[in-house]
Short mmCIF file of C-alpha atoms and ligand atoms in Angstrom, two decimals:
data_model
loop_
_atom_site.label_atom_id
_atom_site.label_comp_id
_atom_site.label_asym_id
_atom_site.label_seq_id
_atom_site.Cartn_x
_atom_site.Cartn_y
_atom_site.Cartn_z
CA MET N 78 -0.05 0.12 0.00
CA ASN N 79 0.87 3.99 -0.31
CA CYS N 80 1.99 5.21 2.62
CA GLN N 81 1.29 9.14 2.57
CA LEU N 82 2.76 11.49 5.12
CA THR N 83 4.12 15.30 5.39
CA ILE N 84 7.59 15.94 6.20
CA ASP N 85 8.26 19.53 6.93
CA LYS N 86 4.72 20.27 5.42
CA GLU N 87 5.61 18.86 2.28
CA PRO N 88 3.96 15.74 1.08
CA PHE N 89 6.02 12.09 0.47
CA SER N 90 4.30 9.05 -0.50
CA PHE N 91 6.50 5.79 -0.79
CA GLN N 92 4.91 1.79 -1.42
CA ILE N 93 5.54 -0.68 1.60
CA GLU N 94 4.25 -4.34 1.33
CA GLY N 95 2.34 -6.15 4.53
CA ASP N 96 -0.59 -6.81 6.32
CA PHE N 97 -1.99 -3.95 8.18
CA PHE N 98 -4.52 -3.32 11.09
CA TRP N 99 -5.91 -0.77 13.38
CA GLY N 100 -4.65 -1.31 17.13
CA ILE N 101 -6.31 -2.08 19.85
CA ASP N 102 -8.23 0.41 22.92
CA GLN N 103 -4.40 1.27 24.16
CA VAL N 104 -1.90 3.77 24.70
CA LEU N 105 1.42 1.90 25.08
CA PHE N 106 3.50 4.81 26.24
CA ASN N 107 3.07 5.22 30.25
CA PRO N 108 3.86 8.74 31.56
CA SER N 109 4.54 7.56 35.29
CA SER N 110 6.97 5.22 34.01
CA SER N 111 8.76 6.35 31.10
CA VAL N 112 12.37 7.27 31.16
CA ILE N 113 11.45 10.74 30.04
CA MET N 114 8.89 11.31 33.04
CA ASN N 115 11.31 14.13 34.64
CA THR N 116 11.98 16.17 31.66
CA SER N 117 10.51 19.61 30.52
CA TRP N 118 9.58 17.85 26.92
CA LYS N 119 7.65 14.82 27.69
CA LYS N 120 4.43 15.87 25.83
CA ASP N 121 6.79 16.56 22.48
CA GLY N 122 8.35 13.05 23.21
CA TYR N 123 11.72 14.35 22.02
CA ALA N 124 14.27 16.95 22.49
CA LEU N 125 17.97 17.84 21.32
CA PHE N 126 21.10 17.55 23.43
CA ASP N 127 24.53 18.68 22.87
CA LEU N 128 26.17 14.81 23.59
CA LEU N 129 29.82 15.00 22.55
CA THR N 130 32.96 16.81 22.60
CA VAL N 131 34.60 17.71 19.63
CA GLU N 132 37.60 14.89 20.02
CA GLU N 133 34.48 12.15 20.50
CA PHE N 134 32.77 13.26 17.26
CA ASN N 135 36.16 13.34 15.26
CA ARG N 136 36.64 9.85 17.01
CA ILE N 137 33.55 8.21 15.88
CA GLN N 138 33.84 9.34 12.24
CA GLU N 139 37.55 8.11 12.42
CA ASN N 140 36.06 4.55 13.50
CA ILE N 141 33.06 4.91 10.62
CA SER N 142 35.53 5.83 7.97
CA SER N 143 38.20 2.90 8.98
CA LEU N 144 34.70 0.54 9.08
CA LEU N 145 33.74 1.46 5.49
CA LYS N 146 37.39 1.03 4.31
CA SER N 147 37.69 -2.47 5.85
CA ILE N 148 34.45 -3.14 4.00
CA ALA N 149 35.02 -1.67 1.14
CA LEU N 150 38.80 -3.91 0.77
CA GLU N 151 36.33 -6.77 1.84
CA ILE N 152 34.26 -6.54 -0.98
CA GLY N 153 36.77 -5.25 -3.35
CA ILE N 154 36.19 -1.62 -3.63
CA ASP N 155 39.10 0.68 -3.82
CA LEU N 156 38.33 3.35 -1.82
CA PRO N 157 40.78 6.77 -1.83
CA ASP N 158 42.60 7.79 1.25
CA HIS N 159 40.98 11.15 1.37
CA PHE N 160 37.28 8.93 1.62
CA SER N 161 34.76 11.17 2.71
CA PRO N 162 31.55 9.28 4.02
CA GLU N 163 29.11 11.82 2.26
CA LYS N 164 30.01 10.47 -1.22
CA TYR N 165 29.67 6.76 -0.21
CA HIS N 166 27.48 6.65 -2.98
CA LEU N 167 29.57 7.26 -5.67
CA TYR N 168 31.84 4.21 -4.67
CA PHE N 169 28.97 1.35 -3.21
CA ASN N 170 27.49 2.05 -6.26
CA THR N 171 24.82 -0.91 -6.46
CA GLN N 172 22.29 -2.23 -4.88
CA GLU N 173 24.25 -5.18 -4.24
CA LEU N 174 26.91 -3.32 -2.92
CA HIS N 175 24.91 -1.21 -0.41
CA ASN N 176 22.91 -4.71 0.60
CA GLN N 177 26.73 -6.29 1.40
CA VAL N 178 27.37 -2.93 3.73
CA ILE N 179 24.07 -2.96 5.49
CA GLN N 180 24.17 -6.52 6.38
CA LYS N 181 27.40 -5.11 8.41
CA THR N 182 26.79 -2.27 9.76
CA ARG N 183 23.12 -3.11 11.21
CA PHE N 184 24.42 -4.81 13.98
CA LEU N 185 27.55 -3.00 15.78
CA THR N 186 28.15 -2.77 19.19
CA PHE N 187 29.88 -0.25 22.09
CA LYS N 188 32.88 -2.25 21.47
CA ASP N 189 32.77 -1.47 17.78
CA PHE N 190 33.60 1.97 18.75
CA LYS N 191 36.74 3.71 20.53
CA ILE N 192 34.52 5.95 22.93
CA ASP N 193 33.50 5.58 26.51
CA PHE N 194 29.59 5.05 25.93
CA GLN N 195 29.62 5.09 30.04
CA GLN N 196 30.31 8.60 30.09
CA LEU N 197 27.57 9.62 27.60
CA CYS N 198 25.35 7.44 29.37
CA THR N 199 25.72 9.38 32.56
CA ARG N 200 25.41 12.93 30.43
CA VAL N 201 22.25 11.58 29.12
CA SER N 202 20.77 10.53 32.48
CA ASP N 203 21.80 13.54 34.33
CA PHE N 204 19.66 15.30 31.28
CA ILE N 205 16.94 13.79 31.60
CA LYS N 206 16.86 13.25 35.51
CA TYR N 207 16.08 9.25 35.39
CA PRO N 208 19.12 6.44 35.68
CA LEU N 209 19.96 4.84 32.55
CA GLN N 210 22.42 1.96 31.80
CA LEU N 211 24.21 0.78 28.64
CA GLU N 212 23.43 -3.21 29.64
CA ASN N 213 19.78 -4.08 28.08
CA PRO N 214 19.03 -7.08 30.54
CA LEU N 215 16.61 -8.44 27.40
CA LEU N 216 19.56 -8.56 24.93
CA ASP N 217 23.05 -10.12 25.19
CA GLU N 218 24.38 -7.26 24.05
CA GLU N 219 22.68 -3.64 23.00
CA ILE N 220 23.47 -3.02 19.31
CA VAL N 221 24.39 0.02 17.69
CA ILE N 222 23.08 0.65 13.98
CA LEU N 223 24.74 2.65 11.54
CA ARG N 224 22.07 3.98 9.26
CA ILE N 225 23.47 4.55 5.92
CA SER N 226 21.08 6.37 3.41
CA ARG N 227 22.40 7.17 -0.27
CA PRO N 228 20.72 10.54 -2.04
CA LYS N 229 17.12 10.27 -3.41
CA SER N 230 16.71 6.74 -2.46
CA LEU N 231 14.18 4.48 -0.69
CA ASP N 232 17.21 3.55 1.82
CA ILE N 233 14.57 3.57 4.38
CA ASN N 234 12.88 2.08 7.17
CA PRO N 235 9.03 2.54 7.58
CA LEU N 236 7.70 4.57 10.05
CA HIS N 237 7.43 2.83 13.37
CA ARG N 238 7.44 2.60 17.25
CA ASP N 239 10.90 0.41 18.71
CA GLY N 240 8.86 0.37 21.72
CA TYR N 241 6.57 -2.26 20.13
CA LEU N 242 9.47 -4.49 20.83
CA ASP N 243 9.42 -5.37 24.42
CA ILE N 244 13.28 -5.49 24.30
CA TRP N 245 12.69 -1.75 23.77
CA ALA N 246 9.84 -0.48 25.70
CA ASN N 247 12.12 0.62 28.17
CA VAL N 248 14.98 2.71 26.74
CA LEU N 249 15.71 6.21 25.31
CA ASN N 250 16.62 6.49 21.82
CA LEU N 251 19.48 8.38 20.72
CA TRP N 252 20.06 9.74 17.04
CA ILE N 253 23.56 10.83 15.97
CA PRO N 254 23.63 12.72 12.67
CA LEU N 255 27.72 11.89 11.61
CA ALA N 256 27.45 12.69 7.87
CA GLY N 257 25.26 14.30 4.81
CA CYS N 258 22.76 15.28 7.88
CA ASP N 259 21.02 18.59 7.24
CA GLU N 260 17.19 19.63 7.01
CA ASN N 261 16.66 17.33 3.82
CA SER N 262 17.74 14.09 5.25
CA SER N 263 17.65 14.31 9.11
CA LEU N 264 15.22 11.85 10.88
CA PRO N 265 11.57 12.88 10.68
CA VAL N 266 9.55 12.65 13.82
CA PHE N 267 5.79 12.81 14.81
CA PRO N 268 5.76 14.88 17.96
CA GLU N 269 3.39 13.71 20.89
CA SER N 270 2.55 10.46 18.43
CA HIS N 271 3.60 8.88 21.93
CA LEU N 272 0.42 9.79 23.21
CA LEU N 273 -1.76 8.67 20.33
CA ASN N 274 -4.17 5.61 20.89
CA GLU N 275 -3.26 2.44 19.19
CA THR N 276 -6.94 2.21 17.87
CA LYS N 277 -5.97 5.46 15.72
CA VAL N 278 -2.41 3.69 14.23
CA TYR N 279 -2.67 1.15 11.52
CA ARG N 280 0.42 -1.03 11.72
CA SER N 281 1.84 -4.08 10.55
CA GLU N 282 3.22 -7.01 12.72
CA THR N 283 6.66 -7.57 14.22
CA LYS N 284 8.88 -8.08 10.77
CA GLY N 285 5.41 -8.07 8.65
CA ALA N 286 6.46 -4.71 6.71
CA ARG N 287 8.81 -4.35 3.58
CA ILE N 288 10.18 -1.47 1.49
CA ASN N 289 11.57 -2.20 -1.95
CA GLY N 290 12.08 -5.51 -1.01
CA LEU N 291 14.00 -5.42 1.93
CA GLY N 292 12.07 -6.57 5.41
CA TYR N 293 12.41 -4.87 8.89
CA HIS N 294 11.97 -6.26 12.36
CA VAL N 295 9.56 -3.28 14.14
CA PRO N 296 5.89 -3.34 13.16
CA GLY N 297 5.72 -0.89 10.31
CA ILE N 298 3.03 1.98 10.45
CA VAL N 299 1.38 3.24 7.30
CA ASP N 300 -1.31 5.42 8.40
CA VAL N 301 -2.89 7.72 11.38
CA LYS N 302 -6.18 8.82 12.07
CA GLY N 303 -5.48 12.58 11.67
CA GLY N 304 -2.66 12.29 9.43
CA LEU N 305 1.02 11.42 9.39
CA ASP N 306 2.58 15.05 9.95
CA LEU N 307 6.34 14.52 10.73
CA ILE N 308 9.30 17.39 11.55
CA ARG N 309 12.77 16.95 11.35
CA PRO N 310 14.22 18.46 14.56
CA ASN N 311 17.86 18.25 12.81
CA PRO N 312 19.86 18.09 15.35
CA ALA N 313 23.31 19.47 14.55
CA TYR N 314 26.65 17.69 14.47
CA ARG N 315 27.93 16.68 18.57
CA GLN N 316 24.02 16.78 19.58
CA ALA N 317 21.71 13.94 19.59
CA LEU N 318 18.01 13.78 18.98
CA LEU N 319 16.51 12.04 22.23
CA PHE N 320 13.14 10.40 21.99
CA THR N 321 10.70 7.90 23.66
CA PRO N 322 10.66 4.97 21.57
CA PHE N 323 6.76 5.13 21.39
CA LEU N 324 7.23 8.05 19.20
CA ILE N 325 6.75 7.66 15.96
CA HIS N 326 9.99 7.88 13.57
CA GLY N 327 11.21 6.53 10.53
CA ALA N 328 10.86 7.65 6.72
CA ALA N 329 14.26 9.68 6.85
CA ILE N 330 14.16 10.02 3.07
CA ASN N 331 17.82 11.77 2.06
CA GLN N 332 16.53 14.49 -0.88
CA ASN N 333 19.84 15.74 -0.88
CA GLU N 334 21.38 15.18 -4.91
CA ASN N 335 24.83 14.35 -4.05
CA LYS N 336 25.42 13.56 -0.36
CA THR N 337 24.74 10.45 1.50
CA ARG N 338 23.68 10.63 5.35
CA LEU N 339 25.27 8.68 7.72
CA SER N 340 23.71 8.56 11.68
CA LEU N 341 24.13 6.66 14.39
CA GLU N 342 21.20 5.00 16.45
CA LEU N 343 21.61 3.81 20.00
CA ARG N 344 19.42 3.01 23.05
CA PHE N 345 20.43 3.31 27.04
CA CYS N 346 18.63 1.09 29.33
CA LYS N 347 15.90 2.44 32.24
CA LYS N 348 18.66 1.66 35.21
CA GLY N 349 17.55 -1.61 37.06
CA ILE N 350 14.85 -3.13 35.12
FE1 FE2 A 746 13.70 3.08 15.03
#
């Protein structure tokens, strides 16, 4: 079916395959136990936060460049020494090559980065006034996803709430821009959508939605009564977009002509669950 939405008031649509249904009468977000319950932005569901020092940001960028260089080597692509991740699409220039990359970048872990994630977790905990931890007891290891979205492509995931999956119901989501992130490519979110009753949400089951032949783990949302109106908060480099896992987000269409967008997605967990 066709998913129709607006991003910063501009209409978009894309095809999404799956079986979809309206939800039952419940609001999944719990305002008295959510990790954002002590924030001034609990109604919006998201906020921007100055997360990284210049040094940390540079180190993550070096990590990503060397990761892409080693993947390129494995799959037989010759990258120049001055390779800039924004130019990714010029080298990984077929769907097959791109698929090979995302198989390897979808499931990174904290250990793949030379960063003290515990320090980042403490900073975020202090900001939201709620104790968080790196370890998610429902997972062997929490994953860090490197999202790579080529210009004018359908390298997007469906709109979704991470919180539909029990493993991510008690986390705080972080979306960190790395390269090619701007008002044309940044992650869209649907403000206040964590407060929406499920009867207003038309969605698939887990693993039930496909875009461009690619399946996604989380249930995909294709419609909401009243319309799917998203905005791009567009965090600056070194900032993170923080949001409750029940906020509807995704469909991060990259409208730039010649810039690949790279971003990191990670989650910190409610302490002591
Ligand atoms: Fe997500």
